[in-house]
PDB file of C-alpha atoms in Angstrom:
ATOM      1  CA  MET A 869     -86.294 -18.652  44.588  1.00 50.00           C
ATOM      2  CA  PHE A 870     -87.842 -15.244  43.940  1.00 43.00           C
ATOM      3  CA  ARG A 871     -91.169 -16.952  43.104  1.00 48.00           C
ATOM      4  CA  ALA A 872     -91.142 -18.861  46.420  1.00 45.00           C
ATOM      5  CA  PHE A 873     -90.350 -15.676  48.349  1.00 40.00           C
ATOM      6  CA  PHE A 874     -93.110 -13.735  46.536  1.00 38.00           C
ATOM      7  CA  THR A 875     -95.653 -16.517  47.166  1.00 40.00           C
ATOM      8  CA  THR A 876     -94.758 -16.629  50.873  1.00 40.00           C
ATOM      9  CA  PHE A 877     -94.962 -12.838  51.083  1.00 35.00           C
ATOM     10  CA  LEU A 878     -98.390 -12.809  49.392  1.00 39.00           C
ATOM     11  CA  LEU A 879     -99.760 -15.563  51.641  1.00 40.00           C
ATOM     12  CA  ALA A 880     -98.593 -13.737  54.746  1.00 40.00           C
ATOM     13  CA  PHE A 881    -100.996 -10.911  53.958  1.00 39.00           C
ATOM     14  CA  THR A 882    -103.917 -12.817  52.428  1.00 38.00           C
ATOM     15  CA  ALA A 883    -104.293 -15.917  54.610  1.00 38.00           C
ATOM     16  CA  PRO A 884    -105.596 -14.142  57.753  1.00 38.00           C
ATOM     17  CA  ALA A 885    -108.294 -12.309  55.782  1.00 37.00           C
ATOM     18  CA  PHE A 886    -109.486 -15.543  54.194  1.00 38.00           C
ATOM     19  CA  ALA A 887    -109.615 -17.304  57.566  1.00 37.00           C
ATOM     20  CA  GLU A 888    -111.829 -14.586  59.030  1.00 42.00           C
ATOM     21  CA  GLN A 889    -114.179 -14.678  56.039  1.00 49.00           C
ATOM     22  CA  GLY A 890    -114.636 -18.466  55.977  1.00 51.00           C
ATOM     23  CA  SER A 891    -112.031 -19.333  53.359  1.00 66.00           C
ATOM     24  CA  GLY A 892    -113.034 -22.213  51.118  1.00 83.00           C
ATOM     25  CA  PHE A 893    -116.654 -22.116  52.237  1.00 92.00           C
ATOM     26  CA  PRO A 894    -119.603 -20.394  50.546  1.00 93.00           C
ATOM     27  CA  GLN A 895    -119.886 -16.735  51.469  1.00 92.00           C
ATOM     28  CA  ILE A 896    -123.419 -16.888  52.882  1.00 95.00           C
ATOM     29  CA  VAL A 897    -123.289 -13.867  55.205  1.00 96.00           C
ATOM     30  CA  GLY A 898    -126.569 -11.982  54.803  1.00 96.00           C
ATOM     31  CA  THR A 899    -130.287 -12.454  55.408  1.00 97.00           C
ATOM     32  CA  TRP A 900    -132.102 -15.372  53.804  1.00 98.00           C
ATOM     33  CA  HIS A 901    -135.906 -15.583  53.578  1.00 97.00           C
ATOM     34  CA  GLY A 902    -138.500 -18.229  52.795  1.00 97.00           C
ATOM     35  CA  THR A 903    -141.867 -19.732  53.706  1.00 96.00           C
ATOM     36  CA  TYR A 904    -142.671 -23.300  54.712  1.00 95.00           C
ATOM     37  CA  LEU A 905    -145.237 -25.582  56.332  1.00 94.00           C
ATOM     38  CA  VAL A 906    -144.492 -26.702  59.868  1.00 90.00           C
ATOM     39  CA  GLY A 907    -145.877 -29.801  61.569  1.00 85.00           C
ATOM     40  CA  PHE A 908    -146.122 -30.648  65.250  1.00 81.00           C
ATOM     41  CA  ALA A 909    -146.026 -33.923  67.200  1.00 83.00           C
ATOM     42  CA  LYS A 910    -149.151 -34.883  69.166  1.00 84.00           C
ATOM     43  CA  SER A 911    -147.462 -33.917  72.442  1.00 82.00           C
ATOM     44  CA  ASN A 912    -146.814 -30.369  71.180  1.00 77.00           C
ATOM     45  CA  PRO A 913    -149.477 -27.845  72.319  1.00 76.00           C
ATOM     46  CA  ASN A 914    -149.686 -26.557  68.731  1.00 74.00           C
ATOM     47  CA  HIS A 915    -150.568 -29.993  67.305  1.00 74.00           C
ATOM     48  CA  ALA A 916    -154.315 -29.271  67.265  1.00 77.00           C
ATOM     49  CA  LYS A 917    -153.706 -26.240  65.030  1.00 77.00           C
ATOM     50  CA  GLY A 918    -152.595 -28.570  62.234  1.00 77.00           C
ATOM     51  CA  LEU A 919    -149.991 -27.629  59.651  1.00 84.00           C
ATOM     52  CA  GLN A 920    -149.128 -23.964  59.754  1.00 88.00           C
ATOM     53  CA  LYS A 921    -147.672 -21.768  57.039  1.00 94.00           C
ATOM     54  CA  THR A 922    -144.697 -19.902  58.435  1.00 94.00           C
ATOM     55  CA  GLU A 923    -142.003 -17.519  57.238  1.00 96.00           C
ATOM     56  CA  MET A 924    -138.441 -17.198  58.412  1.00 96.00           C
ATOM     57  CA  GLU A 925    -135.428 -14.960  58.056  1.00 96.00           C
ATOM     58  CA  LEU A 926    -132.123 -16.672  58.680  1.00 97.00           C
ATOM     59  CA  GLU A 927    -129.491 -13.998  59.191  1.00 97.00           C
ATOM     60  CA  ILE A 928    -125.960 -15.334  58.840  1.00 97.00           C
ATOM     61  CA  THR A 929    -123.979 -12.671  60.697  1.00 96.00           C
ATOM     62  CA  LYS A 930    -120.446 -14.053  60.740  1.00 96.00           C
ATOM     63  CA  LEU A 931    -118.146 -16.710  59.300  1.00 95.00           C
ATOM     64  CA  ASP A 932    -114.956 -17.703  61.104  1.00 94.00           C
ATOM     65  CA  GLY A 933    -113.345 -20.363  58.939  1.00 92.00           C
ATOM     66  CA  ASN A 934    -115.909 -23.163  59.000  1.00 94.00           C
ATOM     67  CA  LEU A 935    -117.862 -21.693  61.967  1.00 96.00           C
ATOM     68  CA  ILE A 936    -121.174 -19.917  61.364  1.00 97.00           C
ATOM     69  CA  THR A 937    -122.946 -17.416  63.654  1.00 97.00           C
ATOM     70  CA  ALA A 938    -126.631 -16.834  62.891  1.00 97.00           C
ATOM     71  CA  THR A 939    -129.946 -15.435  64.114  1.00 95.00           C
ATOM     72  CA  ASN A 940    -133.204 -17.083  63.077  1.00 94.00           C
ATOM     73  CA  ARG A 941    -136.409 -15.054  63.090  1.00 93.00           C
ATOM     74  CA  TRP A 942    -139.698 -16.772  62.276  1.00 91.00           C
ATOM     75  CA  ARG A 943    -143.432 -16.163  62.540  1.00 93.00           C
ATOM     76  CA  ARG A 944    -146.654 -17.702  61.394  1.00 90.00           C
ATOM     77  CA  ILE A 945    -148.142 -16.044  58.322  1.00 92.00           C
ATOM     78  CA  GLY A 946    -150.465 -13.303  59.597  1.00 91.00           C
ATOM     79  CA  ASP A 947    -148.552 -12.727  62.846  1.00 92.00           C
ATOM     80  CA  THR A 948    -146.677  -9.461  63.335  1.00 94.00           C
ATOM     81  CA  ASP A 949    -144.167 -10.439  66.045  1.00 91.00           C
ATOM     82  CA  TRP A 950    -141.073 -12.476  65.234  1.00 91.00           C
ATOM     83  CA  ILE A 951    -139.791 -15.334  67.391  1.00 87.00           C
ATOM     84  CA  VAL A 952    -136.010 -14.854  67.673  1.00 89.00           C
ATOM     85  CA  GLU A 953    -133.546 -17.698  68.131  1.00 90.00           C
ATOM     86  CA  GLU A 954    -129.747 -17.644  68.059  1.00 93.00           C
ATOM     87  CA  ALA A 955    -127.635 -20.327  66.411  1.00 94.00           C
ATOM     88  CA  MET A 956    -124.050 -21.473  66.023  1.00 96.00           C
ATOM     89  CA  GLY A 957    -122.963 -23.915  63.402  1.00 97.00           C
ATOM     90  CA  THR A 958    -120.308 -25.290  61.156  1.00 97.00           C
ATOM     91  CA  PHE A 959    -119.747 -26.169  57.544  1.00 97.00           C
ATOM     92  CA  SER A 960    -118.964 -29.823  56.879  1.00 95.00           C
ATOM     93  CA  LEU A 961    -115.260 -30.401  56.406  1.00 92.00           C
ATOM     94  CA  ASP A 962    -115.812 -33.047  53.719  1.00 93.00           C
ATOM     95  CA  ASP A 963    -118.471 -31.136  51.740  1.00 94.00           C
ATOM     96  CA  PRO A 964    -118.183 -27.335  52.028  1.00 93.00           C
ATOM     97  CA  THR A 965    -121.698 -26.800  50.645  1.00 95.00           C
ATOM     98  CA  ARG A 966    -123.286 -28.535  53.663  1.00 97.00           C
ATOM     99  CA  PHE A 967    -123.672 -27.112  57.157  1.00 97.00           C
ATOM    100  CA  VAL A 968    -125.425 -27.665  60.471  1.00 97.00           C
ATOM    101  CA  LEU A 969    -126.755 -25.050  62.914  1.00 96.00           C
ATOM    102  CA  ALA A 970    -127.663 -25.680  66.566  1.00 94.00           C
ATOM    103  CA  GLU A 971    -130.371 -23.272  67.675  1.00 90.00           C
ATOM    104  CA  ALA A 972    -131.490 -22.044  71.098  1.00 80.00           C
ATOM    105  CA  GLY A 973    -134.574 -19.880  71.617  1.00 68.00           C
ATOM    106  CA  ILE A 974    -134.188 -16.496  73.277  1.00 62.00           C
ATOM    107  CA  SER A 975    -137.505 -14.660  72.865  1.00 54.00           C
ATOM    108  CA  GLY A 976    -141.209 -15.325  72.661  1.00 52.00           C
ATOM    109  CA  ASP A 977    -143.515 -17.951  74.114  1.00 55.00           C
ATOM    110  CA  ASP A 978    -143.013 -20.482  71.343  1.00 58.00           C
ATOM    111  CA  VAL A 979    -139.243 -20.871  71.234  1.00 61.00           C
ATOM    112  CA  SER A 980    -137.535 -24.195  70.884  1.00 68.00           C
ATOM    113  CA  ALA A 981    -134.107 -25.677  70.481  1.00 80.00           C
ATOM    114  CA  GLY A 982    -133.282 -27.731  67.447  1.00 88.00           C
ATOM    115  CA  ILE A 983    -130.951 -28.553  64.601  1.00 94.00           C
ATOM    116  CA  PHE A 984    -130.872 -27.190  61.056  1.00 95.00           C
ATOM    117  CA  ASN A 985    -129.217 -29.353  58.415  1.00 97.00           C
ATOM    118  CA  GLY A 986    -128.507 -27.133  55.436  1.00 97.00           C
ATOM    119  CA  VAL A 987    -127.020 -27.066  51.994  1.00 97.00           C
ATOM    120  CA  TYR A 988    -126.023 -24.068  49.883  1.00 97.00           C
ATOM    121  CA  LEU A 989    -126.607 -24.727  46.193  1.00 94.00           C
ATOM    122  CA  ASP A 990    -127.043 -22.355  43.252  1.00 92.00           C
ATOM    123  CA  ASP A 991    -127.504 -19.247  45.446  1.00 94.00           C
ATOM    124  CA  VAL A 992    -130.211 -20.966  47.526  1.00 97.00           C
ATOM    125  CA  ILE A 993    -130.051 -22.314  51.078  1.00 97.00           C
ATOM    126  CA  MET A 994    -132.158 -25.406  51.704  1.00 97.00           C
ATOM    127  CA  VAL A 995    -132.664 -26.448  55.316  1.00 97.00           C
ATOM    128  CA  THR A 996    -134.421 -29.207  57.188  1.00 96.00           C
ATOM    129  CA  TYR A 997    -135.175 -28.589  60.848  1.00 94.00           C
ATOM    130  CA  ALA A 998    -135.823 -30.965  63.720  1.00 91.00           C
ATOM    131  CA  GLY A 999    -136.796 -29.807  67.198  1.00 85.00           C
ATOM    132  CA  PRO A1000    -136.730 -33.085  69.116  1.00 79.00           C
ATOM    133  CA  GLY A1001    -137.702 -31.613  72.489  1.00 75.00           C
ATOM    134  CA  THR A1002    -140.923 -30.082  71.162  1.00 77.00           C
ATOM    135  CA  GLY A1003    -141.658 -32.359  68.221  1.00 81.00           C
ATOM    136  CA  VAL A1004    -141.353 -29.787  65.425  1.00 85.00           C
ATOM    137  CA  ALA A1005    -140.133 -30.462  61.893  1.00 88.00           C
ATOM    138  CA  PHE A1006    -140.031 -28.616  58.576  1.00 93.00           C
ATOM    139  CA  ALA A1007    -138.049 -28.021  55.418  1.00 96.00           C
ATOM    140  CA  ALA A1008    -137.552 -24.635  53.762  1.00 96.00           C
ATOM    141  CA  GLN A1009    -135.899 -23.127  50.733  1.00 97.00           C
ATOM    142  CA  LEU A1010    -134.358 -19.710  51.452  1.00 98.00           C
ATOM    143  CA  VAL A1011    -133.245 -16.997  49.054  1.00 98.00           C
ATOM    144  CA  LYS A1012    -131.011 -14.086  49.912  1.00 96.00           C
ATOM    145  CA  LYS A1013    -132.768 -10.793  50.588  1.00 92.00           C
ATOM    146  CA  GLU A1014    -131.443  -7.831  48.662  1.00 83.00           C
ATOM    147  CA  ASP A1015    -129.472  -5.276  50.674  1.00 70.00           C
ATOM    148  CA  LYS A1016    -131.278  -1.947  50.897  1.00 60.00           C
TER     149      LYS A1016
END
């Protein structure tokens, strides 16, 4: 009986903290960086530019259970200004290494809305992106930036 009481007492103090931190899901809060090639559909105004090498920083700012809050910053290699897009997402309930983010553009001339399908594996985030409204697609491998 003492063991059951102690376990209940311990859970009363630890469960809320785990829920706020994304209990049971990878702790991916931080900034992730990578480069990739992006392609454009013929109807996209950037299609004539061909494949473009691009870099991105995916900043995971918050985990609430399975919910993910993020900011995506990206730019073409050689550009100085970042395009900024906000995203909300969720980890898969049947595979806690997989997640999806729905993105909406908030700054810049070249913003889009699209879906990231991601997986966290061996301290790397791998994402595929599809922007169906603008005909944009890419895949990227992201590594966590060191805190300074």
